[in-house]
Coordinates of C-alpha atoms and ligand atoms in Angstrom, one line a residue:
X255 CA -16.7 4.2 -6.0
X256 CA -19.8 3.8 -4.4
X257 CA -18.8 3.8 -1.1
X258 CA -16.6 6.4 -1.3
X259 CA -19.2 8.2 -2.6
X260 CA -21.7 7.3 0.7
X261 CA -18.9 8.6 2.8
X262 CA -18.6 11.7 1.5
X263 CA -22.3 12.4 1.6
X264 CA -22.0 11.4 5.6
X265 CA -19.6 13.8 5.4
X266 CA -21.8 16.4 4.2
X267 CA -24.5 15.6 6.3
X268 CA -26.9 14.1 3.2
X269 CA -29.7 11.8 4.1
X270 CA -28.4 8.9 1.4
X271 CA -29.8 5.2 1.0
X272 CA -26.8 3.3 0.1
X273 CA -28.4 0.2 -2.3
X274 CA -26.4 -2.7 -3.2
X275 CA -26.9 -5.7 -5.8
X276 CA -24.7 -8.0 -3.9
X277 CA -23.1 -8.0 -0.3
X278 CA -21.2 -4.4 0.0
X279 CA -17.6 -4.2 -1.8
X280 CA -18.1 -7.8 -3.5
X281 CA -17.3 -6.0 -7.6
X282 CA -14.6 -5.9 -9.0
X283 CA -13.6 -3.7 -6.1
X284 CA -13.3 -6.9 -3.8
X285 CA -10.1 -8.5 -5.9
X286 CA -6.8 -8.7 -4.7
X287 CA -4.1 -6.4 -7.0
X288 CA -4.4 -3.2 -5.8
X289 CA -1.9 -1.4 -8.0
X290 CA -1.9 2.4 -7.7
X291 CA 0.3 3.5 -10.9
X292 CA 0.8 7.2 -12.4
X293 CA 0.3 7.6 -15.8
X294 CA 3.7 8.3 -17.7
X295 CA 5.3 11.7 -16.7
X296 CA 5.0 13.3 -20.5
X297 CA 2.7 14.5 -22.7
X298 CA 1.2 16.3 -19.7
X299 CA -2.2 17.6 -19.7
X300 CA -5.1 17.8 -17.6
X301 CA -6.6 13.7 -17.6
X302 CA -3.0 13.0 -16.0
X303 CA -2.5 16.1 -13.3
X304 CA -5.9 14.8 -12.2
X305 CA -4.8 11.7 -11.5
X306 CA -1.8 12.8 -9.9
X307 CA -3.4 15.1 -7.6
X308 CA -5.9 11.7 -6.5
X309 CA -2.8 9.5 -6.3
X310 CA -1.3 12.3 -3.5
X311 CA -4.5 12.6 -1.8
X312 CA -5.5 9.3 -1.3
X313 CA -2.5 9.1 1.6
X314 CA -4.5 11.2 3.5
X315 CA -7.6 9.9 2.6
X316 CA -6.5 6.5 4.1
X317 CA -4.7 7.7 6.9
X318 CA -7.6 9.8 8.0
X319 CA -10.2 6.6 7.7
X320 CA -7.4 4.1 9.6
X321 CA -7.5 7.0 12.8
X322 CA -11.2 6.6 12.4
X323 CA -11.7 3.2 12.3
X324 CA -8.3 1.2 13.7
X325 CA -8.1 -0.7 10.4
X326 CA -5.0 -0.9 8.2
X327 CA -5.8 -0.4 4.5
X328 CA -2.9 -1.7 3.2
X329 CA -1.4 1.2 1.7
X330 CA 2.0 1.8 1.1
X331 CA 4.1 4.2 -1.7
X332 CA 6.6 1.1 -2.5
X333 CA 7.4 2.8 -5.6
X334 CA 7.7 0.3 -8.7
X335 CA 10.7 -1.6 -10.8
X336 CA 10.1 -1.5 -14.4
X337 CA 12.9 -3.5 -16.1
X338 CA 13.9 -2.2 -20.1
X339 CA 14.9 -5.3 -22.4
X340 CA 15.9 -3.1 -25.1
X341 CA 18.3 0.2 -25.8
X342 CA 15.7 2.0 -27.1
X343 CA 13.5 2.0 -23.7
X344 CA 16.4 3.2 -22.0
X345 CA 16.6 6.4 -24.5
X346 CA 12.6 7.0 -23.6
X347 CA 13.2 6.3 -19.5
X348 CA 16.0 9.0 -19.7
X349 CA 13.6 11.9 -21.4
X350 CA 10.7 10.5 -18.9
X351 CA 13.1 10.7 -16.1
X352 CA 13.8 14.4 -17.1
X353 CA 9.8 14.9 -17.8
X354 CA 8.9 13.6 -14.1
X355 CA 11.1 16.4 -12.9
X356 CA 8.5 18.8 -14.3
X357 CA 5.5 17.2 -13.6
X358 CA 5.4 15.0 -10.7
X359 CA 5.5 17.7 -8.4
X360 CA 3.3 19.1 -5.6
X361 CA 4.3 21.8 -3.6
X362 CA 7.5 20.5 -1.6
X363 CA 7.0 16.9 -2.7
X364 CA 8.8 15.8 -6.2
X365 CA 8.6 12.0 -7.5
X366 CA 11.1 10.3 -9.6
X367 CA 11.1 8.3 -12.8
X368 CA 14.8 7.2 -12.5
X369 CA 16.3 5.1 -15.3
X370 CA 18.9 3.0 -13.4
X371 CA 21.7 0.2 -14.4
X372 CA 20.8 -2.7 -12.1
X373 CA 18.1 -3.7 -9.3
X374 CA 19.2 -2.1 -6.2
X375 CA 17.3 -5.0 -4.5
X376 CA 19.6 -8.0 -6.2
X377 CA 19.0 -10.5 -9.3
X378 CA 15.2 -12.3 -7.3
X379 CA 13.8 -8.7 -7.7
X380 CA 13.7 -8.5 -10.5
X381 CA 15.7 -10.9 -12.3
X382 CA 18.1 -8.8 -14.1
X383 CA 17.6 -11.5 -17.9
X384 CA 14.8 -9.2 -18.6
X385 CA 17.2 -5.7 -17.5
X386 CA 19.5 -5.6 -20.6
X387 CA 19.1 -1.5 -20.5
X388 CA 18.3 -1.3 -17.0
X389 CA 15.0 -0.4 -15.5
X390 CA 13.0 2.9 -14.2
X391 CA 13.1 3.1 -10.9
X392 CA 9.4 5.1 -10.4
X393 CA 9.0 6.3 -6.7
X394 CA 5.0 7.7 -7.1
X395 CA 3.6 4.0 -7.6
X396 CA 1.5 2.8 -4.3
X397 CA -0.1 0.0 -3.4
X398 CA -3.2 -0.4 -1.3
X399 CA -5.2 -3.9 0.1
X400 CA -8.2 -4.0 -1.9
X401 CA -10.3 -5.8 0.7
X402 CA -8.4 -3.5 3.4
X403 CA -9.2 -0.1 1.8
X404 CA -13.2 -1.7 1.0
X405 CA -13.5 -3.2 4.4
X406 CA -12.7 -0.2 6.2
X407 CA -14.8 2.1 4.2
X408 CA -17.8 -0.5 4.4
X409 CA -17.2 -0.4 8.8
X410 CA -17.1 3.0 8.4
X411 CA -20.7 3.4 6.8
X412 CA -22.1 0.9 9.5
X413 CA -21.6 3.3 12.0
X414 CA -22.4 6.3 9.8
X415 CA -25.3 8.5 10.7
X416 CA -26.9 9.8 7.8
X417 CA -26.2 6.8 5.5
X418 CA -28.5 3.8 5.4
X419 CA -28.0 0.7 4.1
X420 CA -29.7 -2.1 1.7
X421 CA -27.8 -5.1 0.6
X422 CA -28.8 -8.0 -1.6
X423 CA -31.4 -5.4 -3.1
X424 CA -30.9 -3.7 -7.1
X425 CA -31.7 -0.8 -9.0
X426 CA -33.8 -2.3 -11.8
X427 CA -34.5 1.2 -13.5
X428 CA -35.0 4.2 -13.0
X429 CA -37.7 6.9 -13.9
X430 CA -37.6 10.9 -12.7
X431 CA -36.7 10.6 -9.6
X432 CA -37.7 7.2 -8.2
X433 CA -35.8 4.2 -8.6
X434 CA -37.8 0.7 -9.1
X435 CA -35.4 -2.1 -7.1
X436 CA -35.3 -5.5 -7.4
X437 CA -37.6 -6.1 -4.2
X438 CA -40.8 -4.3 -6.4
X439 CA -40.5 -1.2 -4.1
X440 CA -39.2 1.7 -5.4
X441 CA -37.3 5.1 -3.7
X442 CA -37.8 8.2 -4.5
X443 CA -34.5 10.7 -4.2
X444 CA -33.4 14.0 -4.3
X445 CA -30.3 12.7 -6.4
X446 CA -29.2 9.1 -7.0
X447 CA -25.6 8.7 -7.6
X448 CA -25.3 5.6 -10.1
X449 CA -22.2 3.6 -9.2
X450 CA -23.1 0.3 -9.7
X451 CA -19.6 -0.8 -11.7
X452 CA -20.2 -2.3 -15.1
X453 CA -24.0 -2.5 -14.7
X454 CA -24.1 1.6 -14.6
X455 CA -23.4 1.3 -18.4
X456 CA -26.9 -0.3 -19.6
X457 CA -28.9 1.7 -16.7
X458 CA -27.6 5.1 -17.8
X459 CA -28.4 4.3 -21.3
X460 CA -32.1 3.8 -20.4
X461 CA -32.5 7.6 -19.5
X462 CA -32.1 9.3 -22.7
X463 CA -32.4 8.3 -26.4
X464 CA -30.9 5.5 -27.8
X465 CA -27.6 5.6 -28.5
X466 CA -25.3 4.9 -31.7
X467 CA -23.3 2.8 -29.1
X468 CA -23.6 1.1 -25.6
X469 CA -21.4 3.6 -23.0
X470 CA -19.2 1.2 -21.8
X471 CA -18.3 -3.0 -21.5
X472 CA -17.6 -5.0 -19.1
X473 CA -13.7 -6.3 -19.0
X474 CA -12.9 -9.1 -17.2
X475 CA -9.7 -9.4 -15.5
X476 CA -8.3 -12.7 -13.5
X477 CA -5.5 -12.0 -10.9
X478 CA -4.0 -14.6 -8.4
X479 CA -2.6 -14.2 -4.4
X480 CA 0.7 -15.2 -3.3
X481 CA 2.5 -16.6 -0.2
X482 CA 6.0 -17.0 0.2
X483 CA 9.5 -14.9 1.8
X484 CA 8.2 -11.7 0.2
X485 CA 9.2 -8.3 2.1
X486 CA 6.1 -6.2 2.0
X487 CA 8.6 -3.2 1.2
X488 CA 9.5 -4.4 -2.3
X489 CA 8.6 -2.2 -5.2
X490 CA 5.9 -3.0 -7.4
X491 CA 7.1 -5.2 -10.3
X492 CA 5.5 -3.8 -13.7
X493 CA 6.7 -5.6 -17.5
X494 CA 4.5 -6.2 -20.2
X495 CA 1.1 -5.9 -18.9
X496 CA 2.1 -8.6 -15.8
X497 CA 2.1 -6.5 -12.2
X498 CA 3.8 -7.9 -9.1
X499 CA 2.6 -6.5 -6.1
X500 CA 4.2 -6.6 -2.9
X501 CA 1.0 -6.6 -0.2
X502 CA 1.9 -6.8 3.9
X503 CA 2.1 -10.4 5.2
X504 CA 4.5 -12.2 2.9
X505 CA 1.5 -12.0 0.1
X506 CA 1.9 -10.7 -3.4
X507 CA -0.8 -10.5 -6.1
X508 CA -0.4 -10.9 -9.6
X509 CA -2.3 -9.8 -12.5
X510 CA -4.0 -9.3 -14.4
X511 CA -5.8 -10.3 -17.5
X512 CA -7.9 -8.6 -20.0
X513 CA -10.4 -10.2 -21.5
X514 CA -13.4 -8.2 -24.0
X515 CA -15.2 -12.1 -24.2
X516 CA -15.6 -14.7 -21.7
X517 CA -18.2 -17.2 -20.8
X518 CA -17.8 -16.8 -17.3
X519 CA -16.8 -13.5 -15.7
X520 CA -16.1 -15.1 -12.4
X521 CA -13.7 -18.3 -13.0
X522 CA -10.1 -18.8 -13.6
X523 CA -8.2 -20.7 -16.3
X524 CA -5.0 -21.0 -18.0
X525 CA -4.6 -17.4 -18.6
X526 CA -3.8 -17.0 -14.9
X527 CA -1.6 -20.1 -15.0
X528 CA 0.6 -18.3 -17.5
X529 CA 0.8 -15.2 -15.8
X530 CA 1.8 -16.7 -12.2
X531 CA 5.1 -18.6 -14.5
X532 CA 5.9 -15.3 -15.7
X533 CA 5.9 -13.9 -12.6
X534 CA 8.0 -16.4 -11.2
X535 CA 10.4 -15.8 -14.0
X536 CA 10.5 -12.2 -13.5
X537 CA 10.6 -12.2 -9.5
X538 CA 12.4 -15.8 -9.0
X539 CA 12.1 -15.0 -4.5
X540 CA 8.2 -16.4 -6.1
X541 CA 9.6 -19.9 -7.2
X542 CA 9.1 -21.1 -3.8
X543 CA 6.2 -18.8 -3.0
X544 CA 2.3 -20.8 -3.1
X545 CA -0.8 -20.0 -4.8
X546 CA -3.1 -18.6 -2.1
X547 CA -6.0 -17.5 -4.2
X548 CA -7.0 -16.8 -7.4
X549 CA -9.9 -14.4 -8.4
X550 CA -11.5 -13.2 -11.1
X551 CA -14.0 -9.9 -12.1
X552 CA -15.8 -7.6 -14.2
X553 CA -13.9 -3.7 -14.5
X554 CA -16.0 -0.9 -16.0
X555 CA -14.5 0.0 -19.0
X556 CA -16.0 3.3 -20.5
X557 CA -16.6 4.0 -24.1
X558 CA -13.3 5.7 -24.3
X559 CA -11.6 4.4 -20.6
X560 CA -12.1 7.3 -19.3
X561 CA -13.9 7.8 -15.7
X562 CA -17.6 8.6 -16.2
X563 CA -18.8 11.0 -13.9
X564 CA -21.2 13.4 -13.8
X565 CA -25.5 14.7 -14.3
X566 CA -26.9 12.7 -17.2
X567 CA -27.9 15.5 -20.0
X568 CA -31.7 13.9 -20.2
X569 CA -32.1 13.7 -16.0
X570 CA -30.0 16.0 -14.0
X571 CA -30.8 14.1 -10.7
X572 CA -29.1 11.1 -11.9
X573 CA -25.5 11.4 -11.7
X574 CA -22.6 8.8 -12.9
X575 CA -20.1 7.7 -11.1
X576 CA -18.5 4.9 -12.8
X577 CA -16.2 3.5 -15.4
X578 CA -12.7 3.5 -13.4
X579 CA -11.8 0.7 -15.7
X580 CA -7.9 -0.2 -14.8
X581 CA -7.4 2.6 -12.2
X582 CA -10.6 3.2 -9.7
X583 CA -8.2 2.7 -6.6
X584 CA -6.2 5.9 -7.0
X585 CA -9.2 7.8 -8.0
X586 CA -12.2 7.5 -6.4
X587 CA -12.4 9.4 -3.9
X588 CA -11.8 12.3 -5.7
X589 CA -14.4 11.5 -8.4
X590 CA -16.7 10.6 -5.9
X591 CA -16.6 14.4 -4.6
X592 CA -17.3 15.3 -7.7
X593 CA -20.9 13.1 -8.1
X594 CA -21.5 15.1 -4.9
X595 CA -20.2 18.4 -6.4
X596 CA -23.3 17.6 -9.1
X597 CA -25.5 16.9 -6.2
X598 CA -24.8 20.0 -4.7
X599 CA -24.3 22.0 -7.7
X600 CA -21.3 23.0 -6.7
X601 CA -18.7 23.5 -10.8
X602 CA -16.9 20.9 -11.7
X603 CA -13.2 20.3 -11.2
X604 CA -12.1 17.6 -13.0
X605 CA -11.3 17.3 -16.7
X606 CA -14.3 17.7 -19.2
X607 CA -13.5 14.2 -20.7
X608 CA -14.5 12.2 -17.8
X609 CA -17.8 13.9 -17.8
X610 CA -20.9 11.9 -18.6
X611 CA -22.0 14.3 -21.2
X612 CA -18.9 14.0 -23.4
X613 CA -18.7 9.9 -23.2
X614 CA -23.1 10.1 -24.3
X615 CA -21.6 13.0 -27.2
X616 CA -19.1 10.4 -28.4
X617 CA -22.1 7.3 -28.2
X618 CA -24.3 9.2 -30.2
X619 CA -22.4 10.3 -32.6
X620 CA -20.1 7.1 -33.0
X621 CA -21.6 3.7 -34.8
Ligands
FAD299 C1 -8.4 -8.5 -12.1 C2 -8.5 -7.1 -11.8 C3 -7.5 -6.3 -11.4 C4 -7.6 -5.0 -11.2 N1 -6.5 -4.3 -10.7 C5 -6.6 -3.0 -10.4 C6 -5.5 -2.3 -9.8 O1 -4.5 -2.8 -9.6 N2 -5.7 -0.9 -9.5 C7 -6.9 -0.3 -9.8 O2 -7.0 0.9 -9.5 N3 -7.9 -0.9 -10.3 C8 -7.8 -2.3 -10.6 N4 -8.9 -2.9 -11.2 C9 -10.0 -2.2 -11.5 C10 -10.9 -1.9 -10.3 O3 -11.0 -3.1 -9.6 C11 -12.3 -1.5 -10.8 O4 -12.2 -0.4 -11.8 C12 -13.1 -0.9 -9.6 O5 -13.1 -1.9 -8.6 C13 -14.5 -0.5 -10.0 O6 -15.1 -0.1 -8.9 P1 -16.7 0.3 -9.0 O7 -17.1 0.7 -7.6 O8 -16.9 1.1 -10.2 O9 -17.4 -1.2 -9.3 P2 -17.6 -2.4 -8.4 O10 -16.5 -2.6 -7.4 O11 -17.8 -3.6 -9.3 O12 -18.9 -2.1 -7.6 C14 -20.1 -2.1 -8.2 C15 -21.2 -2.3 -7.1 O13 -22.5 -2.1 -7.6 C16 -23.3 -3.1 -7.2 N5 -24.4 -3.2 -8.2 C17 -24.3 -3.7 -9.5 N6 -25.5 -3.6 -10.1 C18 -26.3 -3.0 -9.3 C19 -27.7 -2.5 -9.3 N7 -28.4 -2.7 -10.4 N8 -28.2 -1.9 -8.2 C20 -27.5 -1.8 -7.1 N9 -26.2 -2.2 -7.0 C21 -25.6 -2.8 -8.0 C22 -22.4 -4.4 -7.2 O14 -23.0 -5.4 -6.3 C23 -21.1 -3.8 -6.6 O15 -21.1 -3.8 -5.2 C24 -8.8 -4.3 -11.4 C25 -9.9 -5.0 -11.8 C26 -9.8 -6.4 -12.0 C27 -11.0 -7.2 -12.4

């Protein structure tokens, strides 16, 4: 979010001091899943059309930044396969599938939540045990190279003119306008945009009275990489919390876990095990497939999972960008013009729940 957030103040033309912890893109940004999934199609409202509108956008975001910099991001709308065990599901994919004609629409381009009898792609994809009532065919799901989409906006700062960069180098705190950073020097800014993932949550909490709770938790999440006959056109694979993802070069990722405790946010275990033999129940063309990689990080889950974005109520100058949780990807660059919206004073677009302000309302008032 960060980065995003760099490149649109190049953009712009803003003097910015990009300042990072670790190496650049090494958070949870630097995994391997990069799923980019709609919300459902009903019970529309403004949190949703939001993310629509980002999902649409990002196309061409990315294609803009591959002319730029001769990079491939990975991306690619494979749409996604979500298979219905049970009657029922079918009965809710039909009223979605009439919902999606309402509202995944933008201008001339319409999306599809199709409930359908069989896999068009044949019993490996997926296997049709776990299709008793079908499946949604949705055609809005994406994918995008995590590393691909990071790497490309990371090259494309290097050679930016009004952004410089410190790596290897934290925010400790911040007071007014001057940040104190893990060298003992501080900055002093016009605006700091606070994107720092899960470590935003105890820095923004610093600024203003205590609060009743902390703003958000870290959530970690282990995912694995895949190698085997896998056609990077496939359809993302989506049942029960387990993704399949489809990337280019006979690679698909799988994920992810949820964890709110762990000892160690960065190491695998059984968890992962388990969820690489479901996926190669689900998708059996990943029986013969190997285990490239596996990975594991911290996502920044906000006090109610919502993005937070936005001024912080005690010190205007700080602004939030942050909180992405299970859906940064699709969104960032859009919330990222809105921390520079803040930093120009320029009104807000985007819905009043992912603004700081509400999540520090609902951490002061809620034990
Ligand atoms: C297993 C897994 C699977 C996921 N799958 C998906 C998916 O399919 N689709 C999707 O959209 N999202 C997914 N996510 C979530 C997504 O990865 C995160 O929400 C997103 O990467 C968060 O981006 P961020 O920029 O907020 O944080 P990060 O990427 O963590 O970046 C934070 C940066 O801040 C730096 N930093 C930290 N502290 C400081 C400090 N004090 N001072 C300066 N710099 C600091 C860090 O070094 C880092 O570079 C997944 C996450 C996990 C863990």
């Amino acid at each position: 979010m960060g980065l995003w957030a760099a490149l649109k103040a190049e953009r712009l033309g803003i003097d910015t001091l990009l300042v990072d912890a670790g190496p650049l893109a090494q958070g949870a940004s630097g995994g391997l899943l990069g799923a980019l999934m709609p919300h459902m199609p009903d019970k529309w409202n403004d949190k949703k059309q939001f993310q629509f509108e980002a999902l649409l956008s990002l196309e061409d975001e990315v294609r803009a930044l591959e002319a730029e910099t001769g990079r491939s991001a990975g991306y690619r709308r494979s749409g996604r396969l979500i298979p219905l065990p049970k009657p029922h599901l079918r009965t809710i994919a039909e009223r979605h599938e009439r919902e999606a004609l309402v509202n995944w629409r933008a201008g001339d381009r319409s999306f599809r939540w199709n409930a359908i009898d069989a896999s068009p792609l044949g019993p490996d994809w997926p296997t049709p045990e776990v299709a008793g009532a079908g499946l949604v065919h949705d055609t809005f799901a994406a994918r995008v190279s995590p590393r691909g989409l990071t790497g490309m906006l990371v090259e494309r700062l290097r050679r930016a003119q009004h952004v410089r960069i410190v790596e290897g180098c934290g925010v400790e705190s911040i007071e007014g306008t001057t940040a104190r950073l893990s060298d003992g020097t501080s900055v002093a800014f016009g605006h700091c945009i606070l994107s720092a993932g899960h470590r935003s949550f105890p820095l923004l909490e610093m600024l203003g009275p205590p609060l009743a709770r902390p703003l958000g938790q870290p959530v970690k999440g282990q995912a694995a990489l895949m190698k085997g006959d896998i056609d990077p056109d496939l359809p993302l694979l989506y049942l029960d919390g387990l993704y399949i993802v489809p990337h280019e070069g006979g690679l698909a990722a799988i994920g992810s876990t949820s964890e709110d405790r762990f000892d160690d946010p960065f190491s695998t275990d059984g968890q992962i095990e388990d969820l690489i033999a479901r996926a190669r129940v689900l998708a059996p063309v990943l029986k013969s497939a190997v285990v490239v990689e596996r990975w594991a990080g911290l996502r920044p889950k906000a006090i109610d999972r919502d993005p937070m974005v936005g001024p912080h109520p005690d010190n205007a100058r700080v602004v939030a960008l942050t909180g992405g949780f299970k859906v940064s990807f699709g969104m960032a660059h859009r919330l990222a013009e809105e921390a520079l919206g803040a930093v120009q004073d320029r009104p807000m677009t985007m819905p009043a729940g992912f603004q700081l302000a509400s999540h520090i309302a609902v951490a002061t008032r809620n034990a």
